PDB file of C-alpha atoms and ligand atoms in Angstrom:
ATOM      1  CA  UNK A   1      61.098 309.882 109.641  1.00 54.00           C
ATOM      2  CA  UNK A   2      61.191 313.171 111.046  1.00 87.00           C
ATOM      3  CA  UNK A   3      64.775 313.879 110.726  1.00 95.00           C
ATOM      4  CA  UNK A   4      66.040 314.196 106.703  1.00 98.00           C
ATOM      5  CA  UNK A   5      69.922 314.001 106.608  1.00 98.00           C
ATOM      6  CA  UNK A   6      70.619 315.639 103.244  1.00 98.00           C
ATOM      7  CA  UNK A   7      73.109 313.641 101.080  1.00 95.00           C
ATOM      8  CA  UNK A   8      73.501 316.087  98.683  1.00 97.00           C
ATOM      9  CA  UNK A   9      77.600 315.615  97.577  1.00 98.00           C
ATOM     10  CA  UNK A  10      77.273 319.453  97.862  1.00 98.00           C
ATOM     11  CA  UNK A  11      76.074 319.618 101.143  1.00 98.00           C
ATOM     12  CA  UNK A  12      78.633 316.888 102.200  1.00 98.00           C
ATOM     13  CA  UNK A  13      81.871 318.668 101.018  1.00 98.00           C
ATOM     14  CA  UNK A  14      80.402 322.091 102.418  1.00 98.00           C
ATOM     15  CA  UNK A  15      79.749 320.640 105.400  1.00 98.00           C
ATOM     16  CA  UNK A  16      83.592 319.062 105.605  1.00 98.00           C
ATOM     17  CA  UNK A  17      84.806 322.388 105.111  1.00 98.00           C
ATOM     18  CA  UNK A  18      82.935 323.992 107.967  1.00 98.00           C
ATOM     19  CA  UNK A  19      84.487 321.637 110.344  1.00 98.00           C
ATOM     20  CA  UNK A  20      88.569 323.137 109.300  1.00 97.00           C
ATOM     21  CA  UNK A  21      89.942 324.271 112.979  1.00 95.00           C
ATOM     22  CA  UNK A  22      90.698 327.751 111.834  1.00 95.00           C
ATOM     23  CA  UNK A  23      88.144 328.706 109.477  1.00 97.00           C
ATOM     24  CA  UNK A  24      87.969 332.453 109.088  1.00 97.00           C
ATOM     25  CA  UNK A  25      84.489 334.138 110.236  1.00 98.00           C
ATOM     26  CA  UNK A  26      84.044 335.511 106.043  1.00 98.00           C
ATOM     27  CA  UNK A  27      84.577 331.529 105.420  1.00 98.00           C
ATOM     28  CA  UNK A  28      82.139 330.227 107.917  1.00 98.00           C
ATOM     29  CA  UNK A  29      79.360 332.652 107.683  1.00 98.00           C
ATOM     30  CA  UNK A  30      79.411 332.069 103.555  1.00 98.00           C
ATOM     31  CA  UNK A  31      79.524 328.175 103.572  1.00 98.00           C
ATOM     32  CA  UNK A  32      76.516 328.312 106.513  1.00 98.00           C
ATOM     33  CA  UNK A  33      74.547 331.022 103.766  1.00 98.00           C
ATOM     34  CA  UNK A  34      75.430 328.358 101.099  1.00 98.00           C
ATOM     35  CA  UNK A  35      74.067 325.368 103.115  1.00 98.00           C
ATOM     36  CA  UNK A  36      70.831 327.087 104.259  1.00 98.00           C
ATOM     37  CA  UNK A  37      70.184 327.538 100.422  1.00 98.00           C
ATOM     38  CA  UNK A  38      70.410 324.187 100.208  1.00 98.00           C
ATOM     39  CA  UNK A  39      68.648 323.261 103.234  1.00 98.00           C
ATOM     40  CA  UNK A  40      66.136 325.516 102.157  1.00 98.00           C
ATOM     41  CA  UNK A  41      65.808 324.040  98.660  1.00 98.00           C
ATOM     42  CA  UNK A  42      65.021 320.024  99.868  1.00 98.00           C
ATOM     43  CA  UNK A  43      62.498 321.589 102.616  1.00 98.00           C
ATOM     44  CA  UNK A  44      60.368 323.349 100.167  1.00 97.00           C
ATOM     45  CA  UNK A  45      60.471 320.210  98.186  1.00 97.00           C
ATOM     46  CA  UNK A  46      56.440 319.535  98.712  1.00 96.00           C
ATOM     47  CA  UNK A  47      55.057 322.604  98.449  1.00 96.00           C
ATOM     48  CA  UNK A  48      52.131 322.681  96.470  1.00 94.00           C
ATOM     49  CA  UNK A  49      52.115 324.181  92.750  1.00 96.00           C
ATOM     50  CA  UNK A  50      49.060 325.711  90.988  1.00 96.00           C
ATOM     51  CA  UNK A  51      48.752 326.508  86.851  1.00 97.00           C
ATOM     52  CA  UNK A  52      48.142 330.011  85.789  1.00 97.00           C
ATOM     53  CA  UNK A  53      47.975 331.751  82.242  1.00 97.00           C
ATOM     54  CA  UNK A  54      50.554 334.656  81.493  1.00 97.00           C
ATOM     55  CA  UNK A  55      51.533 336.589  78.262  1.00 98.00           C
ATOM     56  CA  UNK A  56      54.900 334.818  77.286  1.00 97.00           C
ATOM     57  CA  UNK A  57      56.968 336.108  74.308  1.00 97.00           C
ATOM     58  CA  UNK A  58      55.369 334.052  72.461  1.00 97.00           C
ATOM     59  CA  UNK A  59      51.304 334.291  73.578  1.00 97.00           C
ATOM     60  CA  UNK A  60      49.794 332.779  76.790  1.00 97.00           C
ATOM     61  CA  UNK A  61      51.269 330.572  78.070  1.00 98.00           C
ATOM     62  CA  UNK A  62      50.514 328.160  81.252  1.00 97.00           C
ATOM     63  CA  UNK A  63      53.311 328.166  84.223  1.00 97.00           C
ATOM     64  CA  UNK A  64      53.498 326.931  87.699  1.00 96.00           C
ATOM     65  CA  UNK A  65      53.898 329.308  90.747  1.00 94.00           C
ATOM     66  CA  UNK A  66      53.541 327.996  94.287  1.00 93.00           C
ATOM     67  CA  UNK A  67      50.378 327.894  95.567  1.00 93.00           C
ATOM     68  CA  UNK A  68      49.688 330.543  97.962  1.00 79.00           C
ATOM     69  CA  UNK A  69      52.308 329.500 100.630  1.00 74.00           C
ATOM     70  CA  UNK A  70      53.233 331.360 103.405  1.00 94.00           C
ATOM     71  CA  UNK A  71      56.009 331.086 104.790  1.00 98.00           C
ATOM     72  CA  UNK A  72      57.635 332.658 108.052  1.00 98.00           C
ATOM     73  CA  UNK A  73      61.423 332.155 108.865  1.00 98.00           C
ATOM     74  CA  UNK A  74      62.242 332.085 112.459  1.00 98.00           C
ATOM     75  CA  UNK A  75      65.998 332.206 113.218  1.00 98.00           C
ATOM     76  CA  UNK A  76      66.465 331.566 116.990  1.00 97.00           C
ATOM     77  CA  UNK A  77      68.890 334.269 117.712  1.00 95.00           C
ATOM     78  CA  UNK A  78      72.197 334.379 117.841  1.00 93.00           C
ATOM     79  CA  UNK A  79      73.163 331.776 115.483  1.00 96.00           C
ATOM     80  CA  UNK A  80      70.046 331.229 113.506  1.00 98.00           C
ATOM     81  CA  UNK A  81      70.811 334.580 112.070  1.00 98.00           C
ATOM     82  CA  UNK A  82      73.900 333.020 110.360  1.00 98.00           C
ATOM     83  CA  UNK A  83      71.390 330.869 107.958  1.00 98.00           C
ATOM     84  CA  UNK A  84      68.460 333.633 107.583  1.00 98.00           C
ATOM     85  CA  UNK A  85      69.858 335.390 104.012  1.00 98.00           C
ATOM     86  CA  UNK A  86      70.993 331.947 103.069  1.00 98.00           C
ATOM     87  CA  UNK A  87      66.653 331.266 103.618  1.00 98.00           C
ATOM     88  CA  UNK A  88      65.809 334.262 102.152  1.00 98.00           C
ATOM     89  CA  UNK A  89      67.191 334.236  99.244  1.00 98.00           C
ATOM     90  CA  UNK A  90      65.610 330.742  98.141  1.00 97.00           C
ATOM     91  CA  UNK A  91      62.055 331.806  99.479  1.00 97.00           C
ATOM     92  CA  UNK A  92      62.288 335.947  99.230  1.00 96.00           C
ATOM     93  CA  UNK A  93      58.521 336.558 100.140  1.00 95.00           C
ATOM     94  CA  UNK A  94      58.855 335.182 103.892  1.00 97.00           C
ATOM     95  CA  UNK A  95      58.334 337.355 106.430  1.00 98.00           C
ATOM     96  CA  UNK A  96      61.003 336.669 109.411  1.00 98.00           C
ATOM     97  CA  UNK A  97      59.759 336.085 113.294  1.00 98.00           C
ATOM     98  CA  UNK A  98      62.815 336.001 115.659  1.00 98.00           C
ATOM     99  CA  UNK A  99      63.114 333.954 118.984  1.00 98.00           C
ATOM    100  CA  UNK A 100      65.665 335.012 121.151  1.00 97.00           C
ATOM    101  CA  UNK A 101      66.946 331.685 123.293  1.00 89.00           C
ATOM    102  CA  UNK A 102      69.998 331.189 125.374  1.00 79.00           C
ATOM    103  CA  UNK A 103      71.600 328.151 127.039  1.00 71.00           C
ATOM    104  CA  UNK A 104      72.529 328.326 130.873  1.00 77.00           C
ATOM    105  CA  UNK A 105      75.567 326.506 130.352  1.00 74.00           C
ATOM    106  CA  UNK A 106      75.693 324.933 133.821  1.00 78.00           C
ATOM    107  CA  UNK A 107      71.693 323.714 133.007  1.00 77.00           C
ATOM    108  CA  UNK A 108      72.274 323.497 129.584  1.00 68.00           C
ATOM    109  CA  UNK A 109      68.533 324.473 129.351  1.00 80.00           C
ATOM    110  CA  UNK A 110      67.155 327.123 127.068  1.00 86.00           C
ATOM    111  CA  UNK A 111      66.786 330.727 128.575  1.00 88.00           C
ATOM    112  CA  UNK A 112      63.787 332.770 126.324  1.00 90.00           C
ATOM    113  CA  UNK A 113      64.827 336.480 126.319  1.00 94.00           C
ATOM    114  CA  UNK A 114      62.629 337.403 123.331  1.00 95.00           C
ATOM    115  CA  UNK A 115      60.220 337.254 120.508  1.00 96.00           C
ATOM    116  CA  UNK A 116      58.328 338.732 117.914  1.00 97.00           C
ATOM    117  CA  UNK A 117      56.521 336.766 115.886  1.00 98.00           C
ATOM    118  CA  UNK A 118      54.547 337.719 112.417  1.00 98.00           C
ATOM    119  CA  UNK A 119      50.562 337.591 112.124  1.00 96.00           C
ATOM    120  CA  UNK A 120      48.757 334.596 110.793  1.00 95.00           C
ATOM    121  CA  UNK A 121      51.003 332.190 112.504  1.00 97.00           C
ATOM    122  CA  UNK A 122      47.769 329.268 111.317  1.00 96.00           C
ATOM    123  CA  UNK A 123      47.478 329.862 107.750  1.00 95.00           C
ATOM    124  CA  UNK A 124      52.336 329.317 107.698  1.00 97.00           C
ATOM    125  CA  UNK A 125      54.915 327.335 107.533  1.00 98.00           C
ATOM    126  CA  UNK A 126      57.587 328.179 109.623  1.00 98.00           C
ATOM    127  CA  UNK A 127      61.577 327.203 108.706  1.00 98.00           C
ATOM    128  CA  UNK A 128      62.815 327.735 111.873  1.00 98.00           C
ATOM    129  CA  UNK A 129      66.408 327.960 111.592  1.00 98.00           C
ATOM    130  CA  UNK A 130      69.497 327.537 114.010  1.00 98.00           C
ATOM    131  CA  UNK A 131      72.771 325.853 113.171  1.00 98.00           C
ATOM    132  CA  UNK A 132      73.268 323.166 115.954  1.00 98.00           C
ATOM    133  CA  UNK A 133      70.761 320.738 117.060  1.00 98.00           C
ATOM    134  CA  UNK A 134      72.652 319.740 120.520  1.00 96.00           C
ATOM    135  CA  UNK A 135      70.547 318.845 123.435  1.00 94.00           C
ATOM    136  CA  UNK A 136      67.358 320.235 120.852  1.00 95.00           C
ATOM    137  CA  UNK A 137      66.132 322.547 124.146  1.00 94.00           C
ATOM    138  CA  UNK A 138      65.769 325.686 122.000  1.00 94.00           C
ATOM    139  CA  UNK A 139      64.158 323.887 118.756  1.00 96.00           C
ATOM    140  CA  UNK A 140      61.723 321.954 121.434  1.00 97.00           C
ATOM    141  CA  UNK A 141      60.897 325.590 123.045  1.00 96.00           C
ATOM    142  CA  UNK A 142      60.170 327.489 119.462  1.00 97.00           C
ATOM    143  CA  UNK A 143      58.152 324.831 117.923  1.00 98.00           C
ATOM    144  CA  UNK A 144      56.239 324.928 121.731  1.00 97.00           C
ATOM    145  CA  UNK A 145      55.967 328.700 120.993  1.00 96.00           C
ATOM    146  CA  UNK A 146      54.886 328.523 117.221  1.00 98.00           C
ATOM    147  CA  UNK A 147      52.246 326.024 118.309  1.00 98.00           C
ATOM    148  CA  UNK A 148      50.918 327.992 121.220  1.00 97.00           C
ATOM    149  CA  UNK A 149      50.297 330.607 118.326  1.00 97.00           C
ATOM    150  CA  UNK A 150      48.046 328.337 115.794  1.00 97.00           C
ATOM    151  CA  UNK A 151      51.167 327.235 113.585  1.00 98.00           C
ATOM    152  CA  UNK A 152      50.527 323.644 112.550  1.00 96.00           C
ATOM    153  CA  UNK A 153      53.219 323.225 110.155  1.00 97.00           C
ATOM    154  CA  UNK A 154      56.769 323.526 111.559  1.00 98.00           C
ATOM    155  CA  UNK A 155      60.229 322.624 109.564  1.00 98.00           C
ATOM    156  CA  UNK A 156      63.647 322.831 111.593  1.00 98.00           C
ATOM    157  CA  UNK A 157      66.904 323.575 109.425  1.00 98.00           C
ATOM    158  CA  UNK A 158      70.000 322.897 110.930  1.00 98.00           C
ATOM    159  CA  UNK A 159      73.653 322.809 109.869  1.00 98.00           C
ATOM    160  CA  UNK A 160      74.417 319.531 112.137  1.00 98.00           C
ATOM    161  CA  UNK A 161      72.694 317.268 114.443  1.00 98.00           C
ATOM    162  CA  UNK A 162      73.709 315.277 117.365  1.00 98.00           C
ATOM    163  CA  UNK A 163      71.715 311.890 117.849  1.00 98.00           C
ATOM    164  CA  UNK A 164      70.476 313.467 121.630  1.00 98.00           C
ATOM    165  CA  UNK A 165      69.083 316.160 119.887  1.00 97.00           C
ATOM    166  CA  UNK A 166      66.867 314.438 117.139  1.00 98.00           C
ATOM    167  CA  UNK A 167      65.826 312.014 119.972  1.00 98.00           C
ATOM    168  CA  UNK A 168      64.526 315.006 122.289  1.00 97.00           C
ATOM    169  CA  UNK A 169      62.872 316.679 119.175  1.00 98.00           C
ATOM    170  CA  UNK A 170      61.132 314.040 118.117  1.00 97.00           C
ATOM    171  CA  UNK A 171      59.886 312.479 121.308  1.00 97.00           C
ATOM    172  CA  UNK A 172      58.387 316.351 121.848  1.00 97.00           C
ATOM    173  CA  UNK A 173      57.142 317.129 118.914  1.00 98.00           C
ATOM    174  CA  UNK A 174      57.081 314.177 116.270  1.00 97.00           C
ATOM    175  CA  UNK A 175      55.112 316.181 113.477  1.00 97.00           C
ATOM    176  CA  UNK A 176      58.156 318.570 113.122  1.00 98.00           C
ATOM    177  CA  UNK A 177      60.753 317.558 110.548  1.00 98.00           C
ATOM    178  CA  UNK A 178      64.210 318.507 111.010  1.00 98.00           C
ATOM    179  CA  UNK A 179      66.825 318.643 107.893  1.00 98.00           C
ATOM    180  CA  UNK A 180      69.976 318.581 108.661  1.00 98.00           C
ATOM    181  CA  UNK A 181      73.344 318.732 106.731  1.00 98.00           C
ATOM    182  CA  UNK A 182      74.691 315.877 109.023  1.00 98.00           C
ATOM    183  CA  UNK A 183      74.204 314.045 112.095  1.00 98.00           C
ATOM    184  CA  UNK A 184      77.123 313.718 114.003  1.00 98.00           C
ATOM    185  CA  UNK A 185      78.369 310.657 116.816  1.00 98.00           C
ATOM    186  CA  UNK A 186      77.273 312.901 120.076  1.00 98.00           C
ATOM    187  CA  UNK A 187      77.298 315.689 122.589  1.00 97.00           C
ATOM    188  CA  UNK A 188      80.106 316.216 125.221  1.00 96.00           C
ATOM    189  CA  UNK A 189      80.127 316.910 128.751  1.00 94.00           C
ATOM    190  CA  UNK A 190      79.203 320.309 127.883  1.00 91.00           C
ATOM    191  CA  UNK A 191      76.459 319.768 125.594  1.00 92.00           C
ATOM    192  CA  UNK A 192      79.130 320.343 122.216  1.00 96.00           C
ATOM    193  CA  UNK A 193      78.329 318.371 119.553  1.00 98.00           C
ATOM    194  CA  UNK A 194      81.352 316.065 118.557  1.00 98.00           C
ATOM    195  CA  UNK A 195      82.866 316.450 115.724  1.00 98.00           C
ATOM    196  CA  UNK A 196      80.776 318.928 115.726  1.00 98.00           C
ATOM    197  CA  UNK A 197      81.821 322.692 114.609  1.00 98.00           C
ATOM    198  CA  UNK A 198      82.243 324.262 117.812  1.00 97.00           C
ATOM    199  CA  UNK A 199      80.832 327.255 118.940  1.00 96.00           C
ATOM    200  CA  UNK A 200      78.554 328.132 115.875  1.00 97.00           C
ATOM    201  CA  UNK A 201      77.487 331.861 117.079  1.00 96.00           C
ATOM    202  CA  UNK A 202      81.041 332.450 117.685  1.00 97.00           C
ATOM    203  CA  UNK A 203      82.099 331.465 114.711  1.00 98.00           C
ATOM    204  CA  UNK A 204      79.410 333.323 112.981  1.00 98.00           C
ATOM    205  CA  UNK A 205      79.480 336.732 114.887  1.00 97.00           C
ATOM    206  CA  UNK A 206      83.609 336.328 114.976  1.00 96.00           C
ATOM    207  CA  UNK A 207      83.241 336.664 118.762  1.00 96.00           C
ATOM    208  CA  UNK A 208      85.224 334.426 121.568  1.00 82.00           C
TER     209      UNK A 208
HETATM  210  N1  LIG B   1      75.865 325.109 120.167  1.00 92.53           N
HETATM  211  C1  LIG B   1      76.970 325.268 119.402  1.00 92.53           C
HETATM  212  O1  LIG B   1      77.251 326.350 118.925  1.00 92.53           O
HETATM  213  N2  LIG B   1      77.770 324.198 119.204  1.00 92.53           N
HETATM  214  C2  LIG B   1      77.510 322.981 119.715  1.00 92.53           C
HETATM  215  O2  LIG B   1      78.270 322.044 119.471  1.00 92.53           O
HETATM  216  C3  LIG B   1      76.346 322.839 120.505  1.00 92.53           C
HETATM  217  C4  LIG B   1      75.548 323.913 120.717  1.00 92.53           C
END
């Protein structure tokens, strides 16, 4: 099951109010902050937890802290910059690794213009982040990327998903999961996901 739809009522009505025709750029860019939180939150679910001692107000006391995870965030530029504070500020420590991916849009395939990834790729998780899962070309080529650099455990984080897109990803790389705050009915002749939100970098960087 390597897509996770979250169901969260939270994520639901955020996600409703992304999809408003004339959304203002402020509006957009805080709701997709507010659902990578979120997204971040149920990803992180099954990280593992270790007991230490520490001087409470009241003597030792035992607590919980995650267990050494490291984490890397990779927004695949532009849009996945649109969810990286939302990331951040549910995991602070993470360092960030940045892919930089365009799509032809007569090929609708992925174009790789950069990258700069983070050491110790093999001992990380990565929460690679980008807000449309479309045709999945530039998920499938950063998870081909992360793996060619040791990383063996790779989480996608998406604001919406089109049922092309979760077929592609998982056919190439079943071990990946993918959360999503919705799958949507399909992609168009030109590779927009219907309903969809439209052009998510646009919308993000208040470009057009
Ligand atoms: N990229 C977007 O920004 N929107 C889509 O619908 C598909 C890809």
């Amino acid at each position: 099951m390597p897509v996770i739809e979250v169901r969260h009522p939270l994520v639901r009505h955020k996600v409703g109010l992304l999809r408003e025709k004339d959304i203002s750029t402020k509006k957009f860019r805080e709701l997709t902050n507010e659902i990578a939180r979120l997204l971040a939150y149920e990803s992180t679910a099954d990280f593992p937890l270790e007991a230490i001692e520490i001087d409470c107000w009241s003597g030792p006391a035992q607590i919980e802290q995650i267990a050494g995870r490291k984490v890397t965030v990779v927004p695949i530029l532009r849009a996945g910059i649109g969810m990286l504070d939302g990331v951040l500020d549910m995991v602070p420590n993470a360092k960030v690794s940045v892919v930089g991916l365009s799509r032809n849009h007569e090929t609708l395939q992925p174009e790789h213009y950069f990258e700069r990834f983070v050491g110790h790729l093999d001992e990380r998780t990565a929460l690679i982040v980008d807000p449309m899962l479309a045709t999945a070309g530039s998920m499938i080529a950063t998870v081909d990327l992360l793996k060619r650099r040791g990383c063996n455990d790779i989480r996608a984080l998406v604001l919406v998903a089109a049922p092309e897109g979760i077929k592609a990803l998982n056919a190439a790389h079943p071990d990946v999961r993918c959360w999503t705050a919705a799958i949507d009915s399909h992609l168009d002749e030109n590779g927009y996901i219907i309903p969809g939100l439209g052009d998510a970098g646009d919308k993000i960087f208040g470009t057009k």
